[in-house]
Coordinates of N, CA and C and ligand atoms in Angstrom, one line a residue:
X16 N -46.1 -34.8 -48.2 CA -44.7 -34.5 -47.7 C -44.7 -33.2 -46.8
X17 N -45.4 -32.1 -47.5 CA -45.3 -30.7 -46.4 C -46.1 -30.8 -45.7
X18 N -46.9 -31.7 -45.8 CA -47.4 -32.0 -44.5 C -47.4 -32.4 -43.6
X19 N -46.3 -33.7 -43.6 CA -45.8 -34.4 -42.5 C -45.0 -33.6 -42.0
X20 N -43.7 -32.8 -42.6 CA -43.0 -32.2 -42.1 C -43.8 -31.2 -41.2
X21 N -45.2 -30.2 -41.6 CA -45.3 -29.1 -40.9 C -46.1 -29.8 -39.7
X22 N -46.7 -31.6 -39.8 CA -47.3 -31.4 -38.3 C -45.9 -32.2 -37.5
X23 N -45.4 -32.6 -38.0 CA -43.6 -32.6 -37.1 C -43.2 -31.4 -36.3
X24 N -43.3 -30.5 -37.4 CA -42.6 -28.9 -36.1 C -43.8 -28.7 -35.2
X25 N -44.9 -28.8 -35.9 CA -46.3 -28.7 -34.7 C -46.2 -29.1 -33.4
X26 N -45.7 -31.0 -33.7 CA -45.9 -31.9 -32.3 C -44.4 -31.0 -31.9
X27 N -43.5 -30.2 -32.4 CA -42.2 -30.6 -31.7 C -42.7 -28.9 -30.7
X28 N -43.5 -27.9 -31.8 CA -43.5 -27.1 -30.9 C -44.3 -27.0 -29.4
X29 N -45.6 -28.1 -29.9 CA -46.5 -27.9 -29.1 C -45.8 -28.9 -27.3
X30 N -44.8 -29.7 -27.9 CA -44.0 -30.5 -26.9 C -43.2 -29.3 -25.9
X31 N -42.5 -28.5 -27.1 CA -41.6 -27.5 -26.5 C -42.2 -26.6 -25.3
X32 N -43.7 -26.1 -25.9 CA -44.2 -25.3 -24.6 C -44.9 -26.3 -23.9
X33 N -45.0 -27.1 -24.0 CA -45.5 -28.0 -22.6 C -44.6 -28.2 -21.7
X34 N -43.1 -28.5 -21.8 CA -42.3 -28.5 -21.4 C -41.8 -27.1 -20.0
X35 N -42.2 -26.4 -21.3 CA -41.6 -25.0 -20.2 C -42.2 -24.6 -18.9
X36 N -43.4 -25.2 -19.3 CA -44.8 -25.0 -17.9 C -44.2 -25.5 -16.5
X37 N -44.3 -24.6 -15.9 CA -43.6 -25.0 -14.1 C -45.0 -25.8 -13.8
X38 N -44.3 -27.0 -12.6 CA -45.0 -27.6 -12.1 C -45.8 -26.8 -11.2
X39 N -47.0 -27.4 -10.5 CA -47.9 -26.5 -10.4 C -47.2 -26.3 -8.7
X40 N -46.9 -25.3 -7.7 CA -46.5 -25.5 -7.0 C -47.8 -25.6 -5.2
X41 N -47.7 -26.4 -4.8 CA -48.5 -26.8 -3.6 C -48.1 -25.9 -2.6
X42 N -47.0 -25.4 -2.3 CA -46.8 -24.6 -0.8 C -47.4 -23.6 -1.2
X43 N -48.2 -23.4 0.2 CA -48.7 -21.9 0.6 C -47.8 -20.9 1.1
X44 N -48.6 -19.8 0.5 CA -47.5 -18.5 0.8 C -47.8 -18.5 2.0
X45 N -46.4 -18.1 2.7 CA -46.5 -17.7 4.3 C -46.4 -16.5 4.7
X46 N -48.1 -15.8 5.4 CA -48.0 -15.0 5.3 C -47.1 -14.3 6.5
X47 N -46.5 -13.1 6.1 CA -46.1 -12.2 7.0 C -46.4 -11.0 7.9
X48 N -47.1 -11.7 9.0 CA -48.2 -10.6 9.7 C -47.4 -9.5 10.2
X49 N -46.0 -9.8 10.6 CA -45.6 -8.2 11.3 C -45.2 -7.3 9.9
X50 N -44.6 -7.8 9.4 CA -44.7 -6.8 7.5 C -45.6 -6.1 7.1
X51 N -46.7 -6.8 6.8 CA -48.1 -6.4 6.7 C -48.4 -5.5 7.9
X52 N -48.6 -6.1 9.3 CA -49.1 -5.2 9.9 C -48.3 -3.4 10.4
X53 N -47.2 -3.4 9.6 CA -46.3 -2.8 9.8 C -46.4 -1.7 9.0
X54 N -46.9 -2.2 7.7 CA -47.2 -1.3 6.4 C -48.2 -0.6 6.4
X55 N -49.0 -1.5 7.4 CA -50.6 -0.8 7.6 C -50.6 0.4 8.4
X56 N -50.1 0.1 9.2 CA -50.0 0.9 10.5 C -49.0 2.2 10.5
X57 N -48.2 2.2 9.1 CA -47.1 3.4 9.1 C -48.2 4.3 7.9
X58 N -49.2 3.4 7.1 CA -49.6 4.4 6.4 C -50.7 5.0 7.2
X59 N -51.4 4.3 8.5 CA -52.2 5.0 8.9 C -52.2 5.7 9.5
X60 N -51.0 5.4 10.6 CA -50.4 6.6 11.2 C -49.8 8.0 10.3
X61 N -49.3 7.9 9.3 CA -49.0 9.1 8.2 C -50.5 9.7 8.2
X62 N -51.4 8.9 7.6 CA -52.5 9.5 6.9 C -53.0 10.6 8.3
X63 N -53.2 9.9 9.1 CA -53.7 10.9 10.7 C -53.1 11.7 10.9
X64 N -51.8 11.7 10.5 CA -50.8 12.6 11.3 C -50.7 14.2 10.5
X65 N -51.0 13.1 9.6 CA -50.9 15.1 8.2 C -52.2 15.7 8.3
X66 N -53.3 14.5 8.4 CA -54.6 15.1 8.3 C -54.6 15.8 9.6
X67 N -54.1 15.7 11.1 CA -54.0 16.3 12.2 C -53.6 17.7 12.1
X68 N -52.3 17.7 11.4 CA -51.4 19.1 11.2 C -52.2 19.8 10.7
X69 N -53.0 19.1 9.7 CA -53.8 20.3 8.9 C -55.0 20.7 9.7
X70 N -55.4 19.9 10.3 CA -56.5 20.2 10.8 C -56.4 21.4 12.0
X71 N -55.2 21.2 12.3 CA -54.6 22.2 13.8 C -54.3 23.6 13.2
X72 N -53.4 23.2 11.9 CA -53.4 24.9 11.3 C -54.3 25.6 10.7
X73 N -55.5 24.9 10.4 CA -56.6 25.5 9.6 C -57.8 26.3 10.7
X74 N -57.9 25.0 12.0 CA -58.8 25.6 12.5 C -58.5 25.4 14.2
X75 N -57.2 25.5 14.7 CA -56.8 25.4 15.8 C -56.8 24.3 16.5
X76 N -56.2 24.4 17.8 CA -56.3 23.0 18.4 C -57.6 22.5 19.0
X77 N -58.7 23.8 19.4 CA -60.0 23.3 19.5 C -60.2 22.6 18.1
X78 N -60.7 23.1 17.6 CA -61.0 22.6 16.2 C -60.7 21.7 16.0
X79 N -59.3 21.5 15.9 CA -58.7 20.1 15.5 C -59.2 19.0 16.0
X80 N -59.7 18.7 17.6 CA -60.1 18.0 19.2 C -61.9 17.3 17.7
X81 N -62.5 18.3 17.8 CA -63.6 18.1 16.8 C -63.1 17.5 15.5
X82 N -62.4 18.1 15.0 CA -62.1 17.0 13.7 C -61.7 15.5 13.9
X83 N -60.4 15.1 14.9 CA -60.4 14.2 15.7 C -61.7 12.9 15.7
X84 N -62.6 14.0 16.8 CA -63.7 13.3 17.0 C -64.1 12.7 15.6
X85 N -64.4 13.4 14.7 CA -65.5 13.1 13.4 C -64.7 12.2 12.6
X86 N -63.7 12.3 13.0 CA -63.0 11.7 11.5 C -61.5 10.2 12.0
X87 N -61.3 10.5 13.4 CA -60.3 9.4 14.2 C -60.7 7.8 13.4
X88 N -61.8 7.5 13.5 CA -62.8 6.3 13.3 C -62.3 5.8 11.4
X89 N -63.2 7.0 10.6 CA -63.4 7.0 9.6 C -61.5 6.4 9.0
X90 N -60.7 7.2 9.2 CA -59.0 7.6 9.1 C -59.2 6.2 9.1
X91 N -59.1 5.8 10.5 CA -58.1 4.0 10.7 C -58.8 3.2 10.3
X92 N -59.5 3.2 9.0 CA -60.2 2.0 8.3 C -59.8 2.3 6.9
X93 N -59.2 3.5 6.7 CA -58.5 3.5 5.0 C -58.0 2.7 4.4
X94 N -56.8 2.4 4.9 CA -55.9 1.3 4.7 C -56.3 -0.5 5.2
X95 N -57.8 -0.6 5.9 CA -58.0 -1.9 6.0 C -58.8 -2.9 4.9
X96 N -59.4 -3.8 5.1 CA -60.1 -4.8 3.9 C -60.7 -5.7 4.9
X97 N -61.9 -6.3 4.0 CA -62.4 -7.0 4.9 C -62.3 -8.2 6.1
X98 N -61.5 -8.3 5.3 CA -59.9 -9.9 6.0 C -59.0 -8.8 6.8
X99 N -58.6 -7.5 7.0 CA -57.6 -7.2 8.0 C -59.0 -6.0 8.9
X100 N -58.6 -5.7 10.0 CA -59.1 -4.5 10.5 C -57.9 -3.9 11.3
X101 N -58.3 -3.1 12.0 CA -57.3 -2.2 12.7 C -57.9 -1.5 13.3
X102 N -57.4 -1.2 14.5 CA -57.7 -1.1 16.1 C -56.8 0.4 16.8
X103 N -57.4 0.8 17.4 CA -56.5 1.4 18.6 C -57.1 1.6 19.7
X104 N -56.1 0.6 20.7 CA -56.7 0.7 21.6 C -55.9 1.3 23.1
X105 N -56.4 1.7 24.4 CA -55.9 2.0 25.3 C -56.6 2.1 26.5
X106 N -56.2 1.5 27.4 CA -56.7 1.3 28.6 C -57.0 3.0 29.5
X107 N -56.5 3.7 28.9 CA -56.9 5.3 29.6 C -57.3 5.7 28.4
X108 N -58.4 5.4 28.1 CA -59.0 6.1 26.5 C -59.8 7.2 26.7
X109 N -59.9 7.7 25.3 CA -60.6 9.1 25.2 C -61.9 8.8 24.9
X110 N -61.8 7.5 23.9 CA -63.4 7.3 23.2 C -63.5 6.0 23.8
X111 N -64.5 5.6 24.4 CA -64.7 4.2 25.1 C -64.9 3.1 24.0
X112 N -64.9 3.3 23.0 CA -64.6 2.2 21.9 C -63.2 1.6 22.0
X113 N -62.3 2.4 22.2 CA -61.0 2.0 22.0 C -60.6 1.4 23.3
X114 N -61.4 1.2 24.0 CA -61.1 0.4 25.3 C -60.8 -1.0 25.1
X115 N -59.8 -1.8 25.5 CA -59.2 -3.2 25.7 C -60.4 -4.0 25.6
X116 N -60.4 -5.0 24.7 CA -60.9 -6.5 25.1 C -60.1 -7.6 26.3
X117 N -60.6 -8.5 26.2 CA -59.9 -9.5 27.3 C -58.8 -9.9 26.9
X118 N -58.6 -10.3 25.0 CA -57.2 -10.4 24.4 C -56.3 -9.0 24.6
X119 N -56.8 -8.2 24.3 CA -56.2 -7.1 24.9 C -55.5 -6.7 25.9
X120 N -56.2 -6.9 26.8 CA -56.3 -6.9 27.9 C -54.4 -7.2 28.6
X121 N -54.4 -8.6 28.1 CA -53.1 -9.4 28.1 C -51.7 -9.0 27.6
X122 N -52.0 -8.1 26.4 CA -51.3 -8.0 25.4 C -50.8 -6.1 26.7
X123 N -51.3 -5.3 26.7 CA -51.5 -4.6 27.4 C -50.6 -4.0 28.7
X124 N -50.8 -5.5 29.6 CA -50.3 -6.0 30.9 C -48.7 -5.8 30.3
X125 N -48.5 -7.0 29.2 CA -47.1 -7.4 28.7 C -46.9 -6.2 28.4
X126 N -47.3 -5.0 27.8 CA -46.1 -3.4 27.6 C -45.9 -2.6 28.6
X127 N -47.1 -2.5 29.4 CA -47.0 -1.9 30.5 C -45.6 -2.6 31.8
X128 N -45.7 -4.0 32.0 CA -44.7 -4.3 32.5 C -43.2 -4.2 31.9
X129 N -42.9 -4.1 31.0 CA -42.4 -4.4 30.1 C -41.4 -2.4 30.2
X130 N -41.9 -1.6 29.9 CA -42.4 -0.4 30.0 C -41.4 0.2 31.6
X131 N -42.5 -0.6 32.3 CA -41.8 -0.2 34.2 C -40.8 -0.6 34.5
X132 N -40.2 -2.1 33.9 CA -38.7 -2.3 33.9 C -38.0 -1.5 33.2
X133 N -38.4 -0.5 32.3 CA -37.6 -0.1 31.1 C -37.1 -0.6 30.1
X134 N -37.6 -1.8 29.9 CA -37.4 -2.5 28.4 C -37.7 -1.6 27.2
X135 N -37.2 -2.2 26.0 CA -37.8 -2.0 24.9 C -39.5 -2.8 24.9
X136 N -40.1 -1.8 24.2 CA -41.3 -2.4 24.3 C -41.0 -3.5 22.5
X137 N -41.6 -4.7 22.3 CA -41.6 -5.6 21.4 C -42.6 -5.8 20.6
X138 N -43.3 -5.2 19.0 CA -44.0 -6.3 19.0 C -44.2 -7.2 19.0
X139 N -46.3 -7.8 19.3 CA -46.2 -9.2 19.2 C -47.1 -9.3 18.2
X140 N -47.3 -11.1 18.2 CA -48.5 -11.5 17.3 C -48.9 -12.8 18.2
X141 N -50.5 -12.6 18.5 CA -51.2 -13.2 19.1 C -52.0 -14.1 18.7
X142 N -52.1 -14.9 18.3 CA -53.0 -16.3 17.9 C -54.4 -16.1 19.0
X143 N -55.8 -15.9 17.9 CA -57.2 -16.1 19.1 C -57.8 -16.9 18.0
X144 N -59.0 -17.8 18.6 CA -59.4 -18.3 17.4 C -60.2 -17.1 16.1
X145 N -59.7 -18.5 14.8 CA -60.3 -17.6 14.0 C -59.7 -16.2 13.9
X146 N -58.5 -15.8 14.4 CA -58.0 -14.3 14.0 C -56.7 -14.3 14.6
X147 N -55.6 -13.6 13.9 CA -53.9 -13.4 14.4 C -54.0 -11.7 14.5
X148 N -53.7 -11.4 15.8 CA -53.6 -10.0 15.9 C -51.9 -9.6 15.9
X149 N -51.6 -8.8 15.2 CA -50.6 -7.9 15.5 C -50.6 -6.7 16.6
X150 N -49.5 -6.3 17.8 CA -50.0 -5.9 18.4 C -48.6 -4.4 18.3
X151 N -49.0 -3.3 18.2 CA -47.6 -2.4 18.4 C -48.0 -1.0 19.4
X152 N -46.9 -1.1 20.0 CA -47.2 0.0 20.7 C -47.2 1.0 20.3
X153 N -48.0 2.1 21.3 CA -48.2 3.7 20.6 C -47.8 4.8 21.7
X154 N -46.4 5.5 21.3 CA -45.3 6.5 22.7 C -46.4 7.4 22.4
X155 N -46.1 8.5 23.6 CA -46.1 9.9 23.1 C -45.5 10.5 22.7
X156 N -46.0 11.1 21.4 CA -44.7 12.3 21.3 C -45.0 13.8 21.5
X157 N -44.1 14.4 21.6 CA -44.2 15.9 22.2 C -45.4 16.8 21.2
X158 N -45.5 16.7 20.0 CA -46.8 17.4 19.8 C -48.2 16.5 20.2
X159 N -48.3 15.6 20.5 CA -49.0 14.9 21.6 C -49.6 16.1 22.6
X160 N -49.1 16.2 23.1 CA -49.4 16.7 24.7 C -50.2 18.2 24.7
X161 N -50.5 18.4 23.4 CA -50.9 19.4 23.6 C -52.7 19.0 23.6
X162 N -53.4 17.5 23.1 CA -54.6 17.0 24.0 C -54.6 15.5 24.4
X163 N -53.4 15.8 24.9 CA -53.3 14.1 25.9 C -52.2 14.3 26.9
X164 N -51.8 15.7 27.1 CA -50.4 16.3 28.0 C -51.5 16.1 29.5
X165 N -50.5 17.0 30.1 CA -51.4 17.5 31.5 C -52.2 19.0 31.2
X166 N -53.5 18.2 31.9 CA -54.5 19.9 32.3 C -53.9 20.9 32.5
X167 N -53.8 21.8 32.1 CA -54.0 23.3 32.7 C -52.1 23.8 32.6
X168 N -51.6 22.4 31.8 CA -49.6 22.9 31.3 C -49.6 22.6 30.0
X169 N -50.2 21.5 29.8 CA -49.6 21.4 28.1 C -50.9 21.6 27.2
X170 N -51.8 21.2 28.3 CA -53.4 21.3 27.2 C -54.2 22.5 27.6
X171 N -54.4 23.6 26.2 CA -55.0 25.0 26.7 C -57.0 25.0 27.4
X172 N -57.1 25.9 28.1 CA -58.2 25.7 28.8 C -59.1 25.8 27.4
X173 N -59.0 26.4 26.5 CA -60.2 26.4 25.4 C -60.2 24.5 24.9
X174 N -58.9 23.6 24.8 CA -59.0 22.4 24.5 C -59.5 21.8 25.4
X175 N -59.4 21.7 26.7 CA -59.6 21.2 27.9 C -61.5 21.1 27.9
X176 N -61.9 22.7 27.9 CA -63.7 23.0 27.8 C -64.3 21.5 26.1
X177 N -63.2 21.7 25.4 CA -64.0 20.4 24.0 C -64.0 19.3 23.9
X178 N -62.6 18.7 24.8 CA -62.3 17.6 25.5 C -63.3 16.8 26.0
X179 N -63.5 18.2 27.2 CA -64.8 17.5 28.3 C -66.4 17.5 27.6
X180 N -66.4 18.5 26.8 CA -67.7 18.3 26.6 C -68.0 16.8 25.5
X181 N -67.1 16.8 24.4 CA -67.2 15.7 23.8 C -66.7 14.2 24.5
X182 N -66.2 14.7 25.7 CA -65.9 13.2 26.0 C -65.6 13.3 27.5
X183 N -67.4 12.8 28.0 CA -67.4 13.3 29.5 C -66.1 12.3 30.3
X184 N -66.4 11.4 30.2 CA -65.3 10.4 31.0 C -64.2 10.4 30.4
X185 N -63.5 11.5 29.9 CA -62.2 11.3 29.0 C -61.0 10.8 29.9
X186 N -60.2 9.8 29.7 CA -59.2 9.2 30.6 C -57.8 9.2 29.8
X187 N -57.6 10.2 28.8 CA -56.7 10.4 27.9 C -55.8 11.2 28.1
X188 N -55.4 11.9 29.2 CA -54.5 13.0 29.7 C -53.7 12.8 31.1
X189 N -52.7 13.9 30.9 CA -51.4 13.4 32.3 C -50.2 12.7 31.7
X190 N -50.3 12.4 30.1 CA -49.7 11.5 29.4 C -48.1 12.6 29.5
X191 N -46.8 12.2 29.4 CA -45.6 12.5 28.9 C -45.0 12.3 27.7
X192 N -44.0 13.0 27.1 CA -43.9 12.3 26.1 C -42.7 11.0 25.9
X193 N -42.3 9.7 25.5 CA -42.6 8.7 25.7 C -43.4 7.5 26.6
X194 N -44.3 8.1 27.3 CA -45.2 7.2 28.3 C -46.1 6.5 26.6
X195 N -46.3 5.1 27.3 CA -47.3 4.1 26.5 C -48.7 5.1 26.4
X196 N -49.4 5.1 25.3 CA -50.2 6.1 25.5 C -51.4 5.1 24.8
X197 N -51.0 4.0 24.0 CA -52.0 3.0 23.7 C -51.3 1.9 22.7
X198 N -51.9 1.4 21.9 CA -51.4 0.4 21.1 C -52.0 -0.1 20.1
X199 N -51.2 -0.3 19.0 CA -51.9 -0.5 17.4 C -52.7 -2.2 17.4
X200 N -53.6 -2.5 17.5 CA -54.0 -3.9 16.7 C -54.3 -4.0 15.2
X201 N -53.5 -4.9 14.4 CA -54.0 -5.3 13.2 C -54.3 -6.9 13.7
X202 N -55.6 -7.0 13.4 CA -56.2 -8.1 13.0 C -56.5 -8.8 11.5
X203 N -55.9 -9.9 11.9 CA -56.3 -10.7 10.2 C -57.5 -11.9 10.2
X204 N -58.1 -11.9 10.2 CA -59.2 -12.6 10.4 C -59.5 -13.8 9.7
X205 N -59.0 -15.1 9.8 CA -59.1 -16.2 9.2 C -59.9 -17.0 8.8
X206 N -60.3 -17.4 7.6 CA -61.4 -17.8 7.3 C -61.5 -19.6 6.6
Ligands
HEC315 C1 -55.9 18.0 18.5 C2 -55.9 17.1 19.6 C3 -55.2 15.8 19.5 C4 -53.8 15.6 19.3 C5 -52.8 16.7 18.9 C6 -53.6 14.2 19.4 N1 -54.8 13.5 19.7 FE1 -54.9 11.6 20.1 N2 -57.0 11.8 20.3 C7 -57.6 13.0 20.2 C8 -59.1 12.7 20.2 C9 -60.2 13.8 20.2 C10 -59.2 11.3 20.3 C11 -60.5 10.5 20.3 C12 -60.8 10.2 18.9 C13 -62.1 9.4 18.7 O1 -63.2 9.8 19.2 O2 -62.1 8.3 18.1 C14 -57.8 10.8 20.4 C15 -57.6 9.4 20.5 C16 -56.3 8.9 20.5 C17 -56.0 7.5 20.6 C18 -57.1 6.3 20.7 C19 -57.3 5.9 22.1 C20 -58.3 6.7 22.9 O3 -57.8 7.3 23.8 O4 -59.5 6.8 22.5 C21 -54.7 7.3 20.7 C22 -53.9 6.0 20.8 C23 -54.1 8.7 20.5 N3 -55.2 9.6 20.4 C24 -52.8 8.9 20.4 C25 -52.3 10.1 20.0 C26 -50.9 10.4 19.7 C27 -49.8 9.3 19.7 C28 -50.8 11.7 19.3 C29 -49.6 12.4 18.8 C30 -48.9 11.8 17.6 C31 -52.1 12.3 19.4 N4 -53.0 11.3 19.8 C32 -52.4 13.6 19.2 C33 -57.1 14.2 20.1 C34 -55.7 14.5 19.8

């Protein structure tokens, strides 16, 4: 008799949590590439921007041009994973890595025109095969210009001599501050 009874609550409890179990659900989560690429891009731009300050007060604006160099690269892959990367790129670049691809390229055209009408510039998100790029633009801002201003007004002749030596073809100056000065890519790479 206590035994029927206790495997009765058994089947009733073992029914009860079967019951509770959510069906298994089939939709895919939709990802949100400008969120995401949004989040990326505000921590990486933070992370640069303090490690810059410091690098300017510690060991000047020469100095800083060298830290820059050693460390620009290393910075914008903190925040990435092997499924996202992150990009900066610009058609008057300093370091010829960051120079446009042919997707680029397009993406580029659209802020620059975009820009000379005086629009808002928009981001976008680009579909190439195998990868959705997010694409955001990058102003100048006024502490900018002191190595991407104009020669010989905003940029001192000691940055100007570290500039050139680290980066003979440098095409990164003359810039104002809001002129397009480049543009963020996050790529998500689909597998
Ligand atoms: C202390 C000098 C210095 C300051 C200040 C500075 N930059 Fe740069 N910037 C550099 C150097 C050096 C590079 C090249 C880094 C490399 O070799 O990867 C660079 C590269 C870039 C690039 C990548 C494209 C290219 O030309 O290679 C962008 C975009 C950029 N800077 C934007 C900015 C913006 C926006 C600011 C202000 C918020 C800023 N920079 C402030 C020195 C500076």
């Amino acid at each position: 008799m206590k035994n029927k009874i206790f495997t009765s609550i058994l089947i009733f409890a073992v029914s009860a949590v079967a019951s509770c179990r959510q069906p298994e659900t089939k939709v895919k989560k939709e990802i949100n590439y400008q969120a995401q690429g949004d989040s990326i891009i505000k921590a990486t731009f933070d992370t640069l921007k303090s490690a810059l300050t410091k690098a300017i007060q510690q060991e000047g604006l020469p100095g800083a041009v060298k830290y820059c160099n050693e460390n620009a690269f290393p910075i914008t892959a903190v925040w990435t994973s092997e499924n996202i990367t992150l990009k900066r790129v610009a058609e008057n670049y300093r370091n010829p890595m960051n120079a446009p691809d042919s997707t680029d390229s397009v993406q580029w055209k659209i802020f620059t025109t975009a820009k000379a009408k005086g629009d808002a510039l928009q981001p976008s998100i680009v579909e190439a095969p195998n990868v959705i790029h997010y694409y955001k633009p990058i102003l100048l801002q006024p502490m900018c210009s002191a190595c991407h201003g104009k020669k010989g007004v905003d940029i001192l002749p000691a940055v100007s001599t570290i500039i050139d030596s680290l980066y003979p073809n440098d095409k990164a100056t003359g810039f104002s501050a809001g002129d397009l000065r480049g543009m963020w890519r996050v790529s998500f790479i689909q597998r």
